[in-house]
XYZ file of C-alpha atoms in Angstrom:
120
model
C 16.081 -7.801 -28.988
C 16.309 -8.730 -25.320
C 13.604 -7.689 -22.877
C 14.541 -7.280 -19.213
C 12.108 -6.974 -16.302
C 13.236 -6.151 -12.760
C 11.394 -6.988 -9.558
C 12.024 -7.146 -5.818
C 12.362 -3.464 -5.009
C 10.633 -1.860 -2.070
C 11.153 -0.019 1.178
C 13.544 -1.339 3.820
C 15.067 0.041 7.020
C 18.744 0.874 7.411
C 20.734 -2.331 7.822
C 18.121 -4.471 6.114
C 18.306 -6.666 3.036
C 16.601 -6.998 -0.339
C 17.060 -9.264 -3.333
C 16.396 -7.858 -6.783
C 15.622 -10.102 -9.750
C 15.862 -9.476 -13.487
C 14.196 -11.889 -15.912
C 15.253 -11.864 -19.565
C 13.253 -12.869 -22.640
C 13.447 -12.527 -26.416
C 17.169 -13.239 -26.788
C 20.068 -15.580 -26.062
C 20.501 -14.826 -22.377
C 23.164 -17.443 -21.671
C 25.710 -15.619 -23.868
C 25.104 -12.156 -22.408
C 27.122 -10.559 -19.624
C 24.832 -8.606 -17.326
C 25.049 -5.676 -14.966
C 23.132 -3.654 -12.402
C 23.048 0.153 -12.328
C 21.253 2.601 -10.074
C 20.116 6.198 -10.350
C 19.197 8.521 -7.500
C 17.247 11.776 -8.032
C 19.449 14.473 -9.536
C 22.380 12.117 -10.101
C 23.816 10.254 -13.073
C 23.185 6.562 -13.480
C 26.016 4.687 -11.759
C 27.418 1.203 -12.079
C 26.712 -1.212 -9.229
C 27.780 -4.728 -10.269
C 28.510 -6.871 -13.318
C 28.665 -10.587 -14.085
C 30.062 -12.577 -17.009
C 27.770 -14.939 -18.934
C 29.310 -17.963 -17.192
C 28.826 -16.429 -13.746
C 32.487 -17.025 -12.908
C 33.620 -13.398 -13.122
C 32.030 -10.540 -11.197
C 32.878 -6.923 -10.481
C 31.476 -4.343 -8.038
C 31.489 -0.646 -7.395
C 33.576 0.270 -4.355
C 30.500 1.689 -2.639
C 28.743 -1.706 -2.528
C 31.677 -4.123 -2.335
C 31.231 -6.536 0.550
C 27.524 -5.734 0.904
C 26.011 -6.649 -2.493
C 26.309 -9.894 -4.452
C 25.428 -10.368 -8.121
C 24.569 -13.845 -9.402
C 22.731 -15.477 -12.287
C 20.698 -18.571 -13.074
C 20.999 -19.144 -16.806
C 18.343 -21.897 -17.093
C 15.890 -19.457 -15.488
C 17.234 -16.517 -17.547
C 17.490 -14.512 -14.350
C 20.089 -12.204 -12.780
C 19.975 -11.366 -9.076
C 21.328 -8.615 -6.877
C 21.403 -9.582 -3.202
C 21.773 -6.467 -1.046
C 22.729 -6.523 2.641
C 23.493 -3.827 5.218
C 21.533 -1.273 3.232
C 22.219 2.425 3.773
C 20.137 5.520 2.980
C 22.575 6.359 0.168
C 21.564 3.096 -1.528
C 18.150 4.641 -2.231
C 17.708 4.739 -6.015
C 15.980 3.186 -8.983
C 17.882 0.011 -9.815
C 18.199 -1.166 -13.426
C 19.465 -4.398 -14.904
C 21.190 -4.272 -18.289
C 22.922 -6.491 -20.847
C 26.568 -5.627 -21.486
C 29.946 -5.404 -19.783
C 31.735 -2.414 -18.332
C 31.204 0.402 -15.853
C 29.587 2.973 -18.173
C 25.945 3.083 -19.258
C 26.838 3.354 -22.956
C 28.562 -0.041 -22.806
C 25.172 -1.766 -22.345
C 22.731 -2.553 -25.145
C 19.516 -3.538 -23.344
C 17.873 -2.114 -20.222
C 15.027 -2.962 -17.916
C 12.526 -0.360 -16.720
C 13.893 -0.214 -13.182
C 12.700 -1.015 -9.685
C 12.670 1.447 -6.772
C 14.699 0.729 -3.635
C 14.130 3.035 -0.665
C 16.204 2.731 2.516
C 14.936 4.614 5.565
C 15.265 4.713 9.338
């Protein structure tokens, strides 16, 4: 199995930036496409961004396009989510996951999540 651990969450003011990290262990990370999801209280988990194993193909939810960037460093077994121009509606628990697609059931492995809170 693959173990995923997120870090980098916290509290930031509107318009600020954060970079989330997800470190993988226990599997062959370099062959796994990866994604980020988020879940706000009372809402379903939603897709944020995805990246192919090579890093050459990425996809984003419309709500974050132009503000968030997903990247990966395969030698470090790490996936990143760089977030800029943060809005209150970005407040959620952010999860990294192994898989490809825009639905939660298309991913096989999940991290435990990291809280992002955007306030003014």
